[in-house]
Amino acid sequence: MSSENLPQSTEQQLRKPRVAVVFGGRSSEHGISVVTAGAVLNAIDRTKYDVLPIGITTDGRWALTADEPERMAIADRRMPDVDQLAESDEGGVVLSVDPGSREVVYTEPGAVPKALGEVDVVFPVLHGPYGEDGTLQGLLELSGVPYVGAGVLASAVGQDKEYMKRVFTSFGLPVGPYLVVRPREWESDPAGARERITRFAAEHGWPLFIKPARAGSSIGITKVDDVSGLDAAIEEARRHDPKFLVESLLRGREIECGVLEFEDGPRASVPAEIPPVTAHDFYDFEAKYIDAASGIVPAPLTAEETAEVQRLAVDAFEACSCEGLVRADFFLTEDGGFVINEINTLPGFTPISMYPRMWQESGVSYPQLVDRLIQAALTRPTGLR
């Protein structure tokens, strides 16, 4: 019997829904996930929900953490981490994989396991592999616990830039020129891979962008102006993912658009524009999070351009079978057409993140946005849907 069909006890009917905010994780985006969690914890209505913060350390331990959002901010240009917030260096949180139980248990070496009660919904704010890529979503499906955001397939497609672009292309969405170098090719024939990349550059021109296939927050991306910088850029990308992408430079404006699921289906926010960042080569991790480079919301587009990018954003959401939320990133090229770069199924929720800013300008405040996502997750069944 699936958990959504289980009868609720009187206690379950009377108590507030319990939200487990899961953050941190094993990816290189650990720190920004902690910052995002702090913002989400601040926004959850405590008169409406009980909250259980659970941090995942960089080595994969699920830790019970303090509910102290103020300790989850960037300080002195340094990212916070779960180890700083964990209530114990050894204790671990365990979520049952029995779909008949949503019980969370806390264990410490030499101590009797302590039941922490049931969880009604998980709000995952993990970015990158081992959290945003369908792995956590698969665990939650096995456990029968509802969760915010995309399911297993959409999360996996949204994390892997190669297959994301393949899905976009199959649905007729415009994508820019790219090629993929898989681990086996690079490890068995690096010279052949370099030659393929240089032929790509000869066709599409320098500079190129070398990026990990399954990372986010612009981590591991290098802009390469000529062949002399190629090997260092590949090495940097492969530090984060053995598979990497090569993309050509698209000349134009960077436009983003948020998608949020409502009762009648997904809707698009007002779009935003990311202006050129003069202190950086491109809109990289430091520009986004350390130097807090700011976008323009709403983007200065014509009514026709706004309607077109909103349509494409919703089409991308539907093409990848997304749920809950998505941020879609585009280039408005010099010939006046939009090209989709990527989607993010768990976009940043930091105070400076573009996704909540776009919805704020669209009439949905940060607390309302968080509440809508939780409510949607509570009414969505796990399993095939």
CSV table of N, CA and C in Angstrom, one decimal, residues 60-205:
chain,number,residue,atom,x,y,z
A,60,GLY,N,28.8,12.8,3.1
A,60,GLY,CA,27.5,12.1,2.9
A,60,GLY,C,26.8,11.8,4.2
A,61,ARG,N,27.3,12.2,5.3
A,61,ARG,CA,26.5,11.9,6.6
A,61,ARG,C,25.3,12.9,6.7
A,62,TRP,N,24.2,12.3,7.1
A,62,TRP,CA,23.0,13.1,7.3
A,62,TRP,C,23.0,13.5,8.8
A,63,ALA,N,23.1,14.8,9.0
A,63,ALA,CA,23.3,15.3,10.4
A,63,ALA,C,22.0,16.1,10.8
A,64,LEU,N,21.7,16.0,12.1
A,64,LEU,CA,20.7,16.9,12.7
A,64,LEU,C,21.4,18.2,13.0
A,65,THR,N,20.8,19.3,12.5
A,65,THR,CA,21.4,20.6,12.6
A,65,THR,C,20.6,21.6,13.4
A,66,ALA,N,21.2,22.6,13.9
A,66,ALA,CA,20.5,23.7,14.6
A,66,ALA,C,19.6,24.4,13.6
A,67,ASP,N,18.4,24.8,14.1
A,67,ASP,CA,17.5,25.6,13.3
A,67,ASP,C,17.9,27.1,13.5
A,68,GLU,N,19.0,27.5,12.9
A,68,GLU,CA,19.6,28.8,13.1
A,68,GLU,C,20.0,29.4,11.8
A,69,PRO,N,19.0,30.0,11.0
A,69,PRO,CA,19.3,30.5,9.7
A,69,PRO,C,20.4,31.5,9.6
A,70,GLU,N,20.5,32.3,10.7
A,70,GLU,CA,21.5,33.4,10.7
A,70,GLU,C,23.0,32.8,10.6
A,71,ARG,N,23.2,31.6,11.0
A,71,ARG,CA,24.5,31.0,10.9
A,71,ARG,C,24.8,30.4,9.5
A,72,MET,N,23.8,30.5,8.6
A,72,MET,CA,23.9,29.9,7.2
A,72,MET,C,24.2,30.9,6.1
A,73,ALA,N,24.7,32.1,6.5
A,73,ALA,CA,25.0,33.1,5.5
A,73,ALA,C,26.5,33.1,5.1
A,74,ILE,N,26.8,33.7,4.0
A,74,ILE,CA,28.2,33.9,3.6
A,74,ILE,C,28.8,35.0,4.5
A,75,ALA,N,30.0,34.7,5.1
A,75,ALA,CA,30.6,35.6,6.0
A,75,ALA,C,32.1,35.7,5.6
A,76,ASP,N,32.5,37.0,5.4
A,76,ASP,CA,33.9,37.3,5.0
A,76,ASP,C,34.3,36.5,3.7
A,77,ARG,N,33.3,36.5,2.8
A,77,ARG,CA,33.5,35.8,1.5
A,77,ARG,C,33.8,34.3,1.6
A,78,ARG,N,33.3,33.8,2.7
A,78,ARG,CA,33.5,32.3,2.9
A,78,ARG,C,32.1,31.7,3.0
A,79,MET,N,32.0,30.5,2.4
A,79,MET,CA,30.7,29.8,2.5
A,79,MET,C,30.6,29.0,3.8
A,80,PRO,N,29.3,28.9,4.3
A,80,PRO,CA,29.1,28.1,5.5
A,80,PRO,C,29.1,26.6,5.1
A,81,ASP,N,29.2,25.7,6.0
A,81,ASP,CA,29.1,24.2,5.7
A,81,ASP,C,28.3,23.5,6.9
A,82,VAL,N,27.9,22.3,6.5
A,82,VAL,CA,27.0,21.6,7.5
A,82,VAL,C,27.8,21.2,8.7
A,83,ASP,N,29.1,20.9,8.6
A,83,ASP,CA,29.9,20.5,9.8
A,83,ASP,C,29.8,21.6,10.9
A,84,GLN,N,29.7,22.9,10.5
A,84,GLN,CA,29.7,23.9,11.4
A,84,GLN,C,28.3,24.0,12.2
A,85,LEU,N,27.3,23.4,11.5
A,85,LEU,CA,25.9,23.5,12.1
A,85,LEU,C,25.5,22.2,12.7
A,86,ALA,N,26.2,21.1,12.5
A,86,ALA,CA,25.7,19.8,13.0
A,86,ALA,C,25.8,19.8,14.5
A,87,GLU,N,24.8,19.1,15.1
A,87,GLU,CA,24.7,19.1,16.6
A,87,GLU,C,25.6,18.0,17.1
A,88,SER,N,26.2,17.1,16.3
A,88,SER,CA,27.1,16.1,16.7
A,88,SER,C,28.1,15.8,15.6
A,89,ASP,N,29.3,15.4,16.0
A,89,ASP,CA,30.3,15.0,14.9
A,89,ASP,C,30.1,13.6,14.4
A,90,GLU,N,29.3,12.8,15.2
A,90,GLU,CA,29.1,11.4,14.8
A,90,GLU,C,27.7,11.0,14.6
A,91,GLY,N,26.7,11.7,15.2
A,91,GLY,CA,25.3,11.3,15.0
A,91,GLY,C,24.8,11.4,13.6
A,92,GLY,N,23.8,10.6,13.3
A,92,GLY,CA,23.3,10.6,11.9
A,92,GLY,C,21.8,10.5,11.9
A,93,VAL,N,21.2,11.0,10.9
A,93,VAL,CA,19.7,11.0,10.7
A,93,VAL,C,19.4,9.9,9.7
A,94,VAL,N,18.4,9.1,9.9
A,94,VAL,CA,18.0,8.0,9.0
A,94,VAL,C,16.6,8.2,8.7
A,95,LEU,N,16.3,8.2,7.4
A,95,LEU,CA,14.9,8.2,6.9
A,95,LEU,C,14.5,6.8,6.5
A,96,SER,N,13.4,6.3,6.9
A,96,SER,CA,12.9,5.0,6.6
A,96,SER,C,12.6,4.9,5.1
A,97,VAL,N,13.0,3.7,4.6
A,97,VAL,CA,12.7,3.4,3.2
A,97,VAL,C,11.4,2.6,3.1
A,98,ASP,N,10.7,2.4,4.2
A,98,ASP,CA,9.4,1.7,4.2
A,98,ASP,C,8.3,2.7,3.9
A,99,PRO,N,7.7,2.6,2.8
A,99,PRO,CA,6.6,3.6,2.4
A,99,PRO,C,5.5,3.6,3.4
A,100,GLY,N,5.4,2.7,4.3
A,100,GLY,CA,4.3,2.7,5.3
A,100,GLY,C,4.7,3.5,6.5
A,101,SER,N,5.9,4.1,6.5
A,101,SER,CA,6.3,4.9,7.6
A,101,SER,C,7.2,6.1,7.1
A,102,ARG,N,6.9,7.2,7.7
A,102,ARG,CA,7.7,8.4,7.4
A,102,ARG,C,8.5,8.8,8.6
A,103,GLU,N,8.8,7.9,9.4
A,103,GLU,CA,9.5,8.1,10.7
A,103,GLU,C,11.0,8.5,10.4
A,104,VAL,N,11.5,9.5,11.1
A,104,VAL,CA,12.9,9.9,11.0
A,104,VAL,C,13.5,9.5,12.3
A,105,VAL,N,14.7,8.8,12.3
A,105,VAL,CA,15.4,8.3,13.5
A,105,VAL,C,16.8,9.0,13.6
A,106,TYR,N,17.2,9.3,14.8
A,106,TYR,CA,18.5,9.9,15.0
A,106,TYR,C,19.3,8.9,15.8
A,107,THR,N,20.5,8.6,15.3
A,107,THR,CA,21.4,7.6,16.0
A,107,THR,C,22.7,8.2,16.3
A,108,GLU,N,23.3,7.7,17.4
A,108,GLU,CA,24.7,8.1,17.8
A,108,GLU,C,25.4,6.8,18.3
A,109,PRO,N,26.7,6.7,18.0
A,109,PRO,CA,27.4,5.5,18.5
A,109,PRO,C,27.2,5.2,20.0
A,110,GLY,N,26.8,4.0,20.3
A,110,GLY,CA,26.7,3.7,21.7
A,110,GLY,C,25.4,4.1,22.4
A,111,ALA,N,24.5,4.7,21.7
A,111,ALA,CA,23.3,5.3,22.2
A,111,ALA,C,22.1,4.6,21.6
A,112,VAL,N,20.9,4.6,22.3
A,112,VAL,CA,19.7,4.1,21.8
A,112,VAL,C,19.2,5.0,20.7
A,113,PRO,N,18.8,4.5,19.5
A,113,PRO,CA,18.2,5.4,18.5
A,113,PRO,C,17.0,6.2,19.0
A,114,LYS,N,16.9,7.4,18.6
A,114,LYS,CA,15.9,8.3,19.1
A,114,LYS,C,15.0,8.7,17.9
A,115,ALA,N,13.7,8.4,18.1
A,115,ALA,CA,12.7,8.7,17.0
A,115,ALA,C,12.4,10.2,17.1
A,116,LEU,N,12.5,10.8,15.9
A,116,LEU,CA,12.3,12.3,15.8
A,116,LEU,C,10.9,12.6,15.3
A,117,GLY,N,10.0,11.6,15.1
A,117,GLY,CA,8.7,11.8,14.5
A,117,GLY,C,8.7,11.7,13.0
A,118,GLU,N,7.5,11.8,12.5
A,118,GLU,CA,7.3,11.6,11.1
A,118,GLU,C,7.5,12.9,10.3
A,119,VAL,N,7.8,12.8,9.1
A,119,VAL,CA,8.0,13.9,8.2
A,119,VAL,C,6.9,13.9,7.1
A,120,ASP,N,6.2,15.0,6.9
A,120,ASP,CA,5.1,15.0,5.9
A,120,ASP,C,5.6,15.4,4.5
A,121,VAL,N,6.6,16.2,4.4
A,121,VAL,CA,7.2,16.6,3.1
A,121,VAL,C,8.6,17.0,3.3
A,122,VAL,N,9.4,16.8,2.3
A,122,VAL,CA,10.8,17.2,2.3
A,122,VAL,C,11.0,18.4,1.3
A,123,PHE,N,11.7,19.4,1.8
A,123,PHE,CA,12.0,20.5,0.9
A,123,PHE,C,13.5,20.4,0.7
A,124,PRO,N,13.9,19.8,-0.5
A,124,PRO,CA,15.3,19.6,-0.7
A,124,PRO,C,15.9,20.9,-1.4
A,125,VAL,N,17.0,21.4,-0.8
A,125,VAL,CA,17.6,22.5,-1.4
A,125,VAL,C,19.1,22.2,-1.7
A,126,LEU,N,19.3,21.0,-2.1
A,126,LEU,CA,20.7,20.5,-2.5
A,126,LEU,C,20.9,20.9,-4.0
A,127,HIS,N,22.1,21.4,-4.3
A,127,HIS,CA,22.4,21.7,-5.6
A,127,HIS,C,23.5,20.8,-6.2
A,128,GLY,N,23.3,20.4,-7.4
A,128,GLY,CA,24.4,19.5,-8.0
A,128,GLY,C,24.1,18.1,-7.8
A,129,PRO,N,25.2,17.2,-8.1
A,129,PRO,CA,25.1,15.8,-8.0
A,129,PRO,C,24.8,15.4,-6.5
A,130,TYR,N,24.1,14.2,-6.4
A,130,TYR,CA,23.8,13.6,-5.1
A,130,TYR,C,22.7,14.4,-4.4
A,131,GLY,N,21.9,15.1,-5.1
A,131,GLY,CA,20.8,15.8,-4.5
A,131,GLY,C,19.8,16.4,-5.4
A,132,GLU,N,20.3,17.1,-6.4
A,132,GLU,CA,19.5,17.8,-7.4
A,132,GLU,C,19.3,16.9,-8.7
A,133,ASP,N,20.0,15.8,-8.7
A,133,ASP,CA,20.1,15.0,-10.0
A,133,ASP,C,19.2,13.8,-10.0
A,134,GLY,N,18.3,13.7,-9.1
A,134,GLY,CA,17.4,12.5,-9.1
A,134,GLY,C,17.7,11.5,-8.1
A,135,THR,N,19.0,11.5,-7.5
A,135,THR,CA,19.4,10.5,-6.5
A,135,THR,C,18.5,10.7,-5.2
A,136,LEU,N,18.5,11.9,-4.7
A,136,LEU,CA,17.7,12.1,-3.5
A,136,LEU,C,16.2,11.9,-3.8
A,137,GLN,N,15.7,12.3,-4.9
A,137,GLN,CA,14.3,12.1,-5.3
A,137,GLN,C,14.0,10.6,-5.4
A,138,GLY,N,14.9,9.8,-5.8
A,138,GLY,CA,14.7,8.4,-5.9
A,138,GLY,C,14.5,7.8,-4.5
A,139,LEU,N,15.4,8.2,-3.6
A,139,LEU,CA,15.2,7.8,-2.2
A,139,LEU,C,13.9,8.2,-1.6
A,140,LEU,N,13.4,9.4,-1.8
A,140,LEU,CA,12.2,9.9,-1.3
A,140,LEU,C,11.0,9.1,-1.9
A,141,GLU,N,11.1,8.8,-3.2
A,141,GLU,CA,10.1,7.9,-3.8
A,141,GLU,C,10.0,6.6,-3.2
A,142,LEU,N,11.2,5.9,-2.9
A,142,LEU,CA,11.2,4.7,-2.2
A,142,LEU,C,10.6,4.8,-0.8
A,143,SER,N,10.8,5.9,-0.1
A,143,SER,CA,10.3,6.1,1.2
A,143,SER,C,8.8,6.6,1.2
A,144,GLY,N,8.3,6.9,0.1
A,144,GLY,CA,6.9,7.4,0.0
A,144,GLY,C,6.7,8.7,0.7
A,145,VAL,N,7.7,9.6,0.7
A,145,VAL,CA,7.6,10.9,1.3
A,145,VAL,C,7.5,12.0,0.2
A,146,PRO,N,6.5,12.8,0.2
A,146,PRO,CA,6.3,13.8,-0.8
A,146,PRO,C,7.5,14.8,-0.7
A,147,TYR,N,7.8,15.5,-1.8
A,147,TYR,CA,8.9,16.4,-1.8
A,147,TYR,C,8.7,17.5,-2.8
A,148,VAL,N,9.3,18.7,-2.5
A,148,VAL,CA,9.2,19.8,-3.4
A,148,VAL,C,10.1,19.6,-4.6
A,149,GLY,N,9.5,20.0,-5.8
A,149,GLY,CA,10.3,20.0,-7.0
A,149,GLY,C,10.2,18.8,-7.9
A,150,ALA,N,11.1,18.8,-8.9
A,150,ALA,CA,11.0,17.8,-10.0
A,150,ALA,C,11.2,16.4,-9.5
A,151,GLY,N,10.7,15.4,-10.2
A,151,GLY,CA,10.8,14.0,-9.9
A,151,GLY,C,12.2,13.5,-10.4
A,152,VAL,N,12.3,12.1,-10.4
A,152,VAL,CA,13.6,11.5,-10.7
A,152,VAL,C,14.1,11.8,-12.1
A,153,LEU,N,13.2,11.6,-13.1
A,153,LEU,CA,13.7,11.7,-14.4
A,153,LEU,C,14.0,13.2,-14.7
A,154,ALA,N,13.0,14.1,-14.4
A,154,ALA,CA,13.2,15.5,-14.7
A,154,ALA,C,14.5,16.1,-14.0
A,155,SER,N,14.7,15.6,-12.7
A,155,SER,CA,15.9,16.0,-12.0
A,155,SER,C,17.2,15.6,-12.7
A,156,ALA,N,17.2,14.3,-13.1
A,156,ALA,CA,18.3,13.8,-13.8
A,156,ALA,C,18.6,14.5,-15.1
A,157,VAL,N,17.6,14.7,-15.9
A,157,VAL,CA,17.7,15.4,-17.2
A,157,VAL,C,18.1,16.9,-16.9
A,158,GLY,N,17.6,17.5,-15.9
A,158,GLY,CA,17.9,18.9,-15.6
A,158,GLY,C,19.3,19.1,-15.1
A,159,GLN,N,19.9,18.0,-14.6
A,159,GLN,CA,21.3,18.1,-14.1
A,159,GLN,C,22.3,17.8,-15.2
A,160,ASP,N,22.0,17.0,-16.1
A,160,ASP,CA,22.9,16.5,-17.2
A,160,ASP,C,22.7,17.4,-18.4
A,161,LYS,N,23.7,18.3,-18.7
A,161,LYS,CA,23.5,19.3,-19.7
A,161,LYS,C,23.4,18.6,-21.1
A,162,GLU,N,24.1,17.5,-21.3
A,162,GLU,CA,24.0,16.8,-22.6
A,162,GLU,C,22.6,16.4,-22.9
A,163,TYR,N,22.0,15.6,-21.9
A,163,TYR,CA,20.7,15.0,-22.2
A,163,TYR,C,19.6,16.1,-22.1
A,164,MET,N,19.8,17.2,-21.3
A,164,MET,CA,18.9,18.3,-21.3
A,164,MET,C,18.8,18.9,-22.7
A,165,LYS,N,20.0,19.1,-23.4
A,165,LYS,CA,20.0,19.7,-24.7
A,165,LYS,C,19.3,18.7,-25.7
A,166,ARG,N,19.6,17.4,-25.5
A,166,ARG,CA,19.0,16.4,-26.4
A,166,ARG,C,17.4,16.5,-26.3
A,167,VAL,N,16.9,16.6,-25.1
A,167,VAL,CA,15.5,16.7,-24.9
A,167,VAL,C,15.0,18.0,-25.5
A,168,PHE,N,15.6,19.1,-25.3
A,168,PHE,CA,15.2,20.4,-25.9
A,168,PHE,C,15.1,20.3,-27.4
A,169,THR,N,16.1,19.7,-28.0
A,169,THR,CA,16.2,19.6,-29.5
A,169,THR,C,15.0,18.7,-30.0
A,170,SER,N,14.7,17.6,-29.3
A,170,SER,CA,13.7,16.7,-29.7
A,170,SER,C,12.3,17.4,-29.6
A,171,PHE,N,12.2,18.4,-28.7
A,171,PHE,CA,10.9,19.1,-28.6
A,171,PHE,C,10.9,20.4,-29.4
A,172,GLY,N,11.9,20.6,-30.2
A,172,GLY,CA,12.0,21.8,-31.1
A,172,GLY,C,12.4,23.1,-30.5
A,173,LEU,N,13.0,23.0,-29.3
A,173,LEU,CA,13.5,24.2,-28.6
A,173,LEU,C,14.9,24.6,-29.2
A,174,PRO,N,15.1,25.8,-29.4
A,174,PRO,CA,16.4,26.2,-30.0
A,174,PRO,C,17.6,26.2,-29.0
A,175,VAL,N,18.6,25.4,-29.4
A,175,VAL,CA,19.9,25.4,-28.6
A,175,VAL,C,21.1,25.8,-29.4
A,176,GLY,N,22.1,26.2,-28.7
A,176,GLY,CA,23.3,26.7,-29.4
A,176,GLY,C,24.2,25.5,-29.7
A,177,PRO,N,25.3,25.8,-30.5
A,177,PRO,CA,26.2,24.7,-30.9
A,177,PRO,C,27.0,24.2,-29.7
A,178,TYR,N,27.2,22.9,-29.6
A,178,TYR,CA,27.9,22.3,-28.5
A,178,TYR,C,28.4,20.9,-28.9
A,179,LEU,N,29.4,20.4,-28.2
A,179,LEU,CA,29.8,19.0,-28.3
A,179,LEU,C,30.1,18.5,-26.9
A,180,VAL,N,30.0,17.1,-26.8
A,180,VAL,CA,30.2,16.5,-25.5
A,180,VAL,C,31.4,15.6,-25.6
A,181,VAL,N,32.2,15.6,-24.5
A,181,VAL,CA,33.4,14.7,-24.4
A,181,VAL,C,33.1,13.8,-23.2
A,182,ARG,N,32.9,12.5,-23.5
A,182,ARG,CA,32.6,11.6,-22.4
A,182,ARG,C,33.9,11.0,-21.8
A,183,PRO,N,33.9,10.5,-20.5
A,183,PRO,CA,35.1,10.0,-19.9
A,183,PRO,C,35.9,9.1,-20.7
A,184,ARG,N,35.3,8.1,-21.3
A,184,ARG,CA,36.0,7.0,-22.0
A,184,ARG,C,36.8,7.6,-23.2
A,185,GLU,N,36.2,8.6,-23.9
A,185,GLU,CA,36.9,9.2,-25.0
A,185,GLU,C,38.1,10.0,-24.5
A,186,TRP,N,38.0,10.8,-23.5
A,186,TRP,CA,39.1,11.6,-23.0
A,186,TRP,C,40.2,10.7,-22.4
A,187,GLU,N,39.8,9.6,-21.7
A,187,GLU,CA,40.8,8.8,-21.1
A,187,GLU,C,41.5,7.9,-22.1
A,188,SER,N,40.9,7.5,-23.2
A,188,SER,CA,41.5,6.6,-24.1
A,188,SER,C,42.1,7.3,-25.3
A,189,ASP,N,41.6,8.5,-25.7
A,189,ASP,CA,42.2,9.2,-26.8
A,189,ASP,C,42.1,10.7,-26.6
A,190,PRO,N,42.9,11.2,-25.7
A,190,PRO,CA,42.8,12.7,-25.5
A,190,PRO,C,43.2,13.5,-26.7
A,191,ALA,N,44.1,13.0,-27.5
A,191,ALA,CA,44.5,13.7,-28.7
A,191,ALA,C,43.4,13.8,-29.7
A,192,GLY,N,42.6,12.7,-29.8
A,192,GLY,CA,41.5,12.8,-30.7
A,192,GLY,C,40.4,13.7,-30.2
A,193,ALA,N,40.2,13.7,-28.9
A,193,ALA,CA,39.2,14.6,-28.3
A,193,ALA,C,39.6,16.1,-28.6
A,194,ARG,N,40.9,16.4,-28.4
A,194,ARG,CA,41.4,17.8,-28.6
A,194,ARG,C,41.2,18.2,-30.1
A,195,GLU,N,41.5,17.2,-31.0
A,195,GLU,CA,41.3,17.5,-32.4
A,195,GLU,C,39.8,17.8,-32.7
A,196,ARG,N,38.9,17.1,-32.1
A,196,ARG,CA,37.5,17.3,-32.3
A,196,ARG,C,37.1,18.7,-31.8
A,197,ILE,N,37.6,19.0,-30.6
A,197,ILE,CA,37.3,20.4,-30.1
A,197,ILE,C,37.9,21.5,-31.0
A,198,THR,N,39.1,21.3,-31.5
A,198,THR,CA,39.7,22.4,-32.3
A,198,THR,C,38.9,22.5,-33.7
A,199,ARG,N,38.4,21.4,-34.2
A,199,ARG,CA,37.6,21.4,-35.4
A,199,ARG,C,36.3,22.2,-35.1
A,200,PHE,N,35.7,21.9,-33.9
A,200,PHE,CA,34.5,22.7,-33.5
A,200,PHE,C,34.8,24.2,-33.4
A,201,ALA,N,36.0,24.5,-32.8
A,201,ALA,CA,36.3,25.9,-32.7
A,201,ALA,C,36.5,26.6,-34.1
A,202,ALA,N,37.1,25.8,-35.0
A,202,ALA,CA,37.3,26.3,-36.4
A,202,ALA,C,36.0,26.6,-37.1
A,203,GLU,N,35.0,25.8,-36.7
A,203,GLU,CA,33.6,25.9,-37.3
A,203,GLU,C,32.9,27.1,-36.7
A,204,HIS,N,32.9,27.2,-35.4
A,204,HIS,CA,32.1,28.1,-34.6
A,204,HIS,C,32.9,29.3,-34.1
A,205,GLY,N,34.2,29.3,-34.1
A,205,GLY,CA,35.0,30.4,-33.6
A,205,GLY,C,35.3,30.3,-32.1
